């Protein structure tokens, strides 16, 4: 595949390594103003840029009929607009707050646990995420996806950064510690005990591999997909 990297920071560089090891070619490493690049020979664009650039990057590719994989977090208020454009243009798009296989298994565990806990009123849930100090957004996209998974199966209706103010809010704590690639923990606490599940990334390889696998999987397909589709879980 000929890949255009939209964003060539920590993730862009990690994706390049994995893509080259799987015999793909990087045709562009785009760090700004996407409109100046020629997409004629591009099979797929992989966007790991910054929250303020993701929407323009993604919509530009959809307009040019280039399939897009996006892992950028912090721009999701415009997700529905991207879906609408994709449908209008018969385009191809995958967003995932987290592309790693481990976290996608963890998402399933989170839903299963939320279902079991939904009848147990003595327990309150909290989410904690820890990331490196260069991260621009808080809470992490993964923490938001985890909160959404809990809300689907419980009486919680919102998430709230730091302290919850109402009973139907899931509090999310975001900690920033140098060099941490990404840790997420969900804890249910009662007066009697606590139950926790945790995912800890040791490096960025899992995120990058998942994004490249998604780019390979999406070839020849049209529509809006998720990592659940890619991994068939
Ligand atoms: N879904 C997932 O699995 C994962 C998602 N992420 C997310 O991916 C994103 C990138 O993370 P990370 O690589 O660590 O961040 P970095 O800051 O290391 O990289 C972002 C890069 O985007 C560049 N950039 C700035 N403006 C644009 C633009 N208009 N178009 C393209 N690129 C641009 C930046 O350039 P410059 O420095 O010159 O501004 C920088 O090199 C974040 O939103 C992060 O949360 C991260 C890991 C996993
Ligand atoms: O910024 C990061 O580094 C990460 N961002 C993603 C997120 O916001 O969930 C995924 C991963 O945890 C690393």
Short mmCIF file of C-alpha atoms and ligand atoms in Angstrom, two decimals:
data_model
loop_
_atom_site.label_atom_id
_atom_site.label_comp_id
_atom_site.label_asym_id
_atom_site.label_seq_id
_atom_site.Cartn_x
_atom_site.Cartn_y
_atom_site.Cartn_z
CA UNK A 1 0.00 0.00 0.00
CA UNK A 2 1.03 3.59 -0.59
CA UNK A 3 0.43 5.42 2.69
CA UNK A 4 0.17 9.14 3.42
CA UNK A 5 0.97 9.88 7.07
CA UNK A 6 -1.00 12.86 8.35
CA UNK A 7 1.13 13.80 11.34
CA UNK A 8 4.73 12.65 11.75
CA UNK A 9 5.23 12.90 15.49
CA UNK A 10 5.57 10.07 18.03
CA UNK A 11 2.82 7.97 16.41
CA UNK A 12 3.61 8.89 12.79
CA UNK A 13 7.19 7.64 13.27
CA UNK A 14 6.05 4.42 14.99
CA UNK A 15 3.54 3.74 12.18
CA UNK A 16 6.26 4.32 9.58
CA UNK A 17 8.42 1.58 11.18
CA UNK A 18 5.57 -0.96 11.25
CA UNK A 19 4.38 -0.04 7.74
CA UNK A 20 7.86 -0.47 6.24
CA UNK A 21 8.27 -3.82 8.03
CA UNK A 22 5.03 -4.97 6.35
CA UNK A 23 6.29 -3.95 2.86
CA UNK A 24 4.25 -0.75 2.55
CA UNK A 25 5.51 2.57 1.17
CA UNK A 26 5.25 5.95 2.85
CA UNK A 27 4.54 8.51 0.12
CA UNK A 28 3.89 11.58 2.28
CA UNK A 29 4.74 12.67 5.82
CA UNK A 30 2.41 15.61 6.20
CA UNK A 31 2.87 18.04 9.09
CA UNK A 32 0.57 20.88 7.92
CA UNK A 33 -1.42 22.31 4.98
CA UNK A 34 -2.62 19.06 3.45
CA UNK A 35 -4.02 20.89 0.38
CA UNK A 36 -0.53 21.26 -1.16
CA UNK A 37 0.07 17.48 -1.49
CA UNK A 38 -0.68 15.24 -4.48
CA UNK A 39 -2.83 12.23 -3.45
CA UNK A 40 -2.95 10.58 -6.89
CA UNK A 41 -1.00 7.46 -5.86
CA UNK A 42 -2.14 7.25 -2.24
CA UNK A 43 -4.05 4.08 -1.20
CA UNK A 44 -4.75 5.16 2.37
CA UNK A 45 -4.16 8.12 4.70
CA UNK A 46 -3.34 7.51 8.38
CA UNK A 47 -4.05 10.54 10.58
CA UNK A 48 -2.30 10.85 13.95
CA UNK A 49 -2.02 14.61 14.08
CA UNK A 50 -3.41 17.14 16.55
CA UNK A 51 -7.00 17.82 17.69
CA UNK A 52 -7.28 21.11 15.74
CA UNK A 53 -6.01 19.60 12.45
CA UNK A 54 -7.75 16.21 12.36
CA UNK A 55 -11.10 17.36 10.96
CA UNK A 56 -9.54 19.22 8.00
CA UNK A 57 -7.15 16.34 7.30
CA UNK A 58 -9.90 13.72 7.36
CA UNK A 59 -12.44 15.69 5.29
CA UNK A 60 -9.79 16.61 2.69
CA UNK A 61 -9.02 12.91 2.16
CA UNK A 62 -12.68 11.91 1.97
CA UNK A 63 -13.25 14.65 -0.65
CA UNK A 64 -10.32 13.17 -2.64
CA UNK A 65 -11.76 9.61 -2.33
CA UNK A 66 -8.83 8.49 -0.17
CA UNK A 67 -9.69 6.01 2.64
CA UNK A 68 -8.77 7.47 6.03
CA UNK A 69 -7.73 5.84 9.30
CA UNK A 70 -7.78 8.36 12.17
CA UNK A 71 -6.43 7.88 15.66
CA UNK A 72 -6.26 11.55 16.59
CA UNK A 73 -8.22 12.29 19.75
CA UNK A 74 -9.85 15.48 20.98
CA UNK A 75 -11.86 16.41 17.86
CA UNK A 76 -14.90 14.13 18.31
CA UNK A 77 -17.49 16.93 18.49
CA UNK A 78 -17.20 16.88 14.66
CA UNK A 79 -17.38 13.08 14.24
CA UNK A 80 -21.02 13.15 13.00
CA UNK A 81 -20.07 15.71 10.30
CA UNK A 82 -17.35 13.35 9.07
CA UNK A 83 -19.80 10.44 8.98
CA UNK A 84 -22.28 12.54 6.97
CA UNK A 85 -19.59 13.61 4.49
CA UNK A 86 -18.38 10.04 4.16
CA UNK A 87 -21.90 8.84 3.35
CA UNK A 88 -22.43 11.69 0.86
CA UNK A 89 -19.13 11.00 -0.95
CA UNK A 90 -19.31 7.21 -0.64
CA UNK A 91 -16.03 7.42 1.22
CA UNK A 92 -14.13 5.16 3.61
CA UNK A 93 -13.31 6.01 7.22
CA UNK A 94 -12.29 4.44 10.53
CA UNK A 95 -11.82 6.33 13.77
CA UNK A 96 -10.65 4.56 16.92
CA UNK A 97 -9.71 6.22 20.19
CA UNK A 98 -7.32 3.33 20.61
CA UNK A 99 -6.05 0.97 17.88
CA UNK A 100 -4.29 -1.56 20.11
CA UNK A 101 -5.62 -5.12 20.23
CA UNK A 102 -5.18 -5.15 24.03
CA UNK A 103 -7.31 -2.04 24.57
CA UNK A 104 -10.01 -3.31 22.21
CA UNK A 105 -10.21 -6.50 24.30
CA UNK A 106 -10.27 -4.25 27.38
CA UNK A 107 -13.24 -2.33 25.87
CA UNK A 108 -15.15 -5.64 25.69
CA UNK A 109 -14.22 -6.50 29.30
CA UNK A 110 -15.39 -3.03 30.36
CA UNK A 111 -18.81 -3.55 28.75
CA UNK A 112 -19.16 -7.01 30.29
CA UNK A 113 -18.25 -5.73 33.76
CA UNK A 114 -20.57 -2.70 33.39
CA UNK A 115 -23.46 -5.07 32.58
CA UNK A 116 -22.74 -7.18 35.69
CA UNK A 117 -22.41 -4.11 37.94
CA UNK A 118 -25.52 -2.38 36.62
CA UNK A 119 -27.81 -3.99 39.22
CA UNK A 120 -25.47 -3.38 42.16
CA UNK A 121 -26.37 0.02 43.57
CA UNK A 122 -23.74 -0.03 46.35
CA UNK A 123 -20.87 0.42 43.88
CA UNK A 124 -19.68 3.69 42.30
CA UNK A 125 -17.46 3.66 39.24
CA UNK A 126 -14.39 5.81 38.53
CA UNK A 127 -12.00 5.93 35.56
CA UNK A 128 -8.35 6.93 35.80
CA UNK A 129 -6.09 7.54 32.81
CA UNK A 130 -2.35 8.29 32.90
CA UNK A 131 -0.41 9.67 29.92
CA UNK A 132 2.86 11.44 29.11
CA UNK A 133 3.09 15.18 29.74
CA UNK A 134 3.07 16.08 25.98
CA UNK A 135 -0.53 14.96 25.54
CA UNK A 136 -2.72 17.86 24.37
CA UNK A 137 -6.19 16.56 25.34
CA UNK A 138 -7.78 15.39 28.59
CA UNK A 139 -9.44 13.10 29.29
CA UNK A 140 -7.96 10.67 26.78
CA UNK A 141 -10.11 9.45 23.90
CA UNK A 142 -9.78 5.94 25.31
CA UNK A 143 -11.16 7.06 28.70
CA UNK A 144 -14.13 8.64 26.90
CA UNK A 145 -14.78 5.39 24.98
CA UNK A 146 -14.61 3.47 28.28
CA UNK A 147 -17.10 5.90 29.87
CA UNK A 148 -19.42 5.48 26.85
CA UNK A 149 -19.19 1.69 27.25
CA UNK A 150 -20.24 1.96 30.90
CA UNK A 151 -23.08 4.42 30.10
CA UNK A 152 -24.56 1.96 27.58
CA UNK A 153 -25.13 -0.59 30.35
CA UNK A 154 -25.88 1.51 33.44
CA UNK A 155 -27.75 4.50 34.85
CA UNK A 156 -24.76 6.80 34.28
CA UNK A 157 -25.55 9.40 31.61
CA UNK A 158 -22.42 11.59 31.46
CA UNK A 159 -18.74 11.61 32.26
CA UNK A 160 -16.99 14.45 34.07
CA UNK A 161 -13.29 15.33 34.22
CA UNK A 162 -12.12 15.27 37.87
CA UNK A 163 -14.96 15.30 40.38
CA UNK A 164 -18.53 14.20 39.58
CA UNK A 165 -21.18 16.71 40.63
CA UNK A 166 -24.22 14.47 40.06
CA UNK A 167 -24.95 10.81 40.72
CA UNK A 168 -25.32 10.07 37.00
CA UNK A 169 -21.77 11.28 36.16
CA UNK A 170 -18.71 9.04 35.82
CA UNK A 171 -15.68 10.87 37.23
CA UNK A 172 -12.54 10.60 35.07
CA UNK A 173 -9.15 11.49 36.56
CA UNK A 174 -6.43 12.41 34.03
CA UNK A 175 -2.84 12.24 35.32
CA UNK A 176 0.18 13.41 33.34
CA UNK A 177 3.52 11.71 34.12
CA UNK A 178 6.60 11.87 31.82
CA UNK A 179 6.99 9.07 29.24
CA UNK A 180 3.83 7.07 30.14
CA UNK A 181 2.44 5.69 26.80
CA UNK A 182 -1.10 5.15 28.15
CA UNK A 183 -2.67 3.51 31.22
CA UNK A 184 -6.42 3.15 31.88
CA UNK A 185 -8.06 1.75 35.00
CA UNK A 186 -11.73 1.34 35.88
CA UNK A 187 -12.67 0.84 39.52
CA UNK A 188 -16.00 0.00 41.13
CA UNK A 189 -15.96 0.85 44.84
CA UNK A 190 -18.39 0.03 47.65
CA UNK A 191 -18.00 0.32 51.44
CA UNK A 192 -17.03 -3.35 51.45
CA UNK A 193 -14.55 -3.73 48.58
CA UNK A 194 -13.24 -2.51 45.23
CA UNK A 195 -13.09 -4.19 41.83
CA UNK A 196 -10.61 -2.87 39.22
CA UNK A 197 -9.64 -3.69 35.66
CA UNK A 198 -6.56 -2.07 34.12
CA UNK A 199 -4.78 -1.81 30.78
CA UNK A 200 -1.22 -0.55 30.65
CA UNK A 201 0.54 0.07 27.32
CA UNK A 202 4.29 -0.62 27.58
CA UNK A 203 5.07 1.34 24.40
CA UNK A 204 3.31 2.69 21.25
CA UNK A 205 3.79 -0.42 19.06
CA UNK A 206 0.30 -1.79 19.69
CA UNK A 207 -1.38 1.47 18.67
CA UNK A 208 0.73 1.68 15.50
CA UNK A 209 0.28 -1.98 14.51
CA UNK A 210 -3.49 -1.69 14.95
CA UNK A 211 -3.62 1.38 12.71
CA UNK A 212 -1.63 -0.36 9.94
CA UNK A 213 -3.76 -3.52 10.23
CA UNK A 214 -6.89 -1.31 9.93
CA UNK A 215 -5.41 0.37 6.82
CA UNK A 216 -4.77 -3.05 5.24
CA UNK A 217 -8.25 -4.33 6.19
CA UNK A 218 -10.07 -1.31 4.76
CA UNK A 219 -8.66 -1.63 1.23
CA UNK A 220 -11.50 -2.04 -1.29
CA UNK A 221 -14.23 -1.22 1.27
CA UNK A 222 -16.52 1.81 1.49
CA UNK A 223 -18.33 3.07 4.59
CA UNK A 224 -17.68 4.04 8.18
CA UNK A 225 -16.11 1.29 10.29
CA UNK A 226 -14.68 0.72 13.76
CA UNK A 227 -11.92 -1.44 15.23
CA UNK A 228 -14.64 -3.90 16.28
CA UNK A 229 -15.21 -4.52 12.56
CA UNK A 230 -11.49 -4.83 11.85
CA UNK A 231 -10.81 -7.25 14.71
CA UNK A 232 -14.16 -9.05 14.34
CA UNK A 233 -14.81 -8.97 18.12
N1 LIG B 1 -5.98 6.06 18.58
C1 LIG B 1 -4.83 5.61 19.09
O1 LIG B 1 -4.58 4.39 19.17
C2 LIG B 1 -3.81 6.60 19.54
C3 LIG B 1 -4.08 7.93 19.41
N2 LIG B 1 -3.14 8.86 19.69
C4 LIG B 1 -3.49 10.23 19.36
O2 LIG B 1 -2.81 10.56 18.15
C5 LIG B 1 -2.51 11.94 18.12
C6 LIG B 1 -1.02 12.12 17.86
O3 LIG B 1 -0.28 11.60 18.92
P1 LIG B 1 1.31 11.75 18.95
O4 LIG B 1 1.92 11.20 17.71
O5 LIG B 1 1.75 11.21 20.26
O6 LIG B 1 1.47 13.35 18.95
P2 LIG B 1 2.70 14.21 18.40
O7 LIG B 1 2.51 15.58 18.98
O8 LIG B 1 3.98 13.48 18.64
O9 LIG B 1 2.44 14.25 16.83
C7 LIG B 1 1.48 15.04 16.21
C8 LIG B 1 2.10 15.58 14.96
O10 LIG B 1 1.11 16.25 14.18
C9 LIG B 1 1.76 17.34 13.56
N3 LIG B 1 0.84 18.32 13.04
C10 LIG B 1 0.56 19.58 13.46
N4 LIG B 1 -0.35 20.16 12.64
C11 LIG B 1 -0.62 19.25 11.69
C12 LIG B 1 -1.46 19.25 10.53
N5 LIG B 1 -2.20 20.31 10.21
N6 LIG B 1 -1.50 18.14 9.76
C13 LIG B 1 -0.75 17.05 10.07
N7 LIG B 1 0.08 17.01 11.14
C14 LIG B 1 0.13 18.08 11.92
C15 LIG B 1 2.67 17.88 14.65
O11 LIG B 1 3.67 18.69 14.07
P3 LIG B 1 4.34 19.86 14.95
O12 LIG B 1 5.03 19.17 16.09
O13 LIG B 1 5.25 20.50 13.97
O14 LIG B 1 3.20 20.73 15.40
C16 LIG B 1 3.22 16.57 15.23
O15 LIG B 1 4.38 16.16 14.56
C17 LIG B 1 -3.00 12.50 19.46
O16 LIG B 1 -4.29 13.03 19.28
C18 LIG B 1 -3.08 11.27 20.36
O17 LIG B 1 -4.03 11.39 21.38
C19 LIG B 1 -1.91 8.52 20.17
C20 LIG B 1 -1.60 7.21 20.36
C21 LIG B 1 -2.53 6.13 20.08
O1 LIG B 2 -1.93 10.74 23.31
C1 LIG B 2 -1.59 9.56 23.48
O2 LIG B 2 -0.40 9.24 23.67
C2 LIG B 2 -2.61 8.51 23.44
N1 LIG B 2 -3.82 8.86 23.06
C3 LIG B 2 -4.94 8.01 22.90
C4 LIG B 2 -6.08 8.48 23.76
O3 LIG B 2 -6.29 9.69 23.91
O4 LIG B 2 -6.81 7.62 24.28
C5 LIG B 2 -4.60 6.55 22.98
C6 LIG B 2 -3.46 6.18 23.84
O5 LIG B 2 -3.88 6.02 25.16
C7 LIG B 2 -2.26 7.11 23.73
#
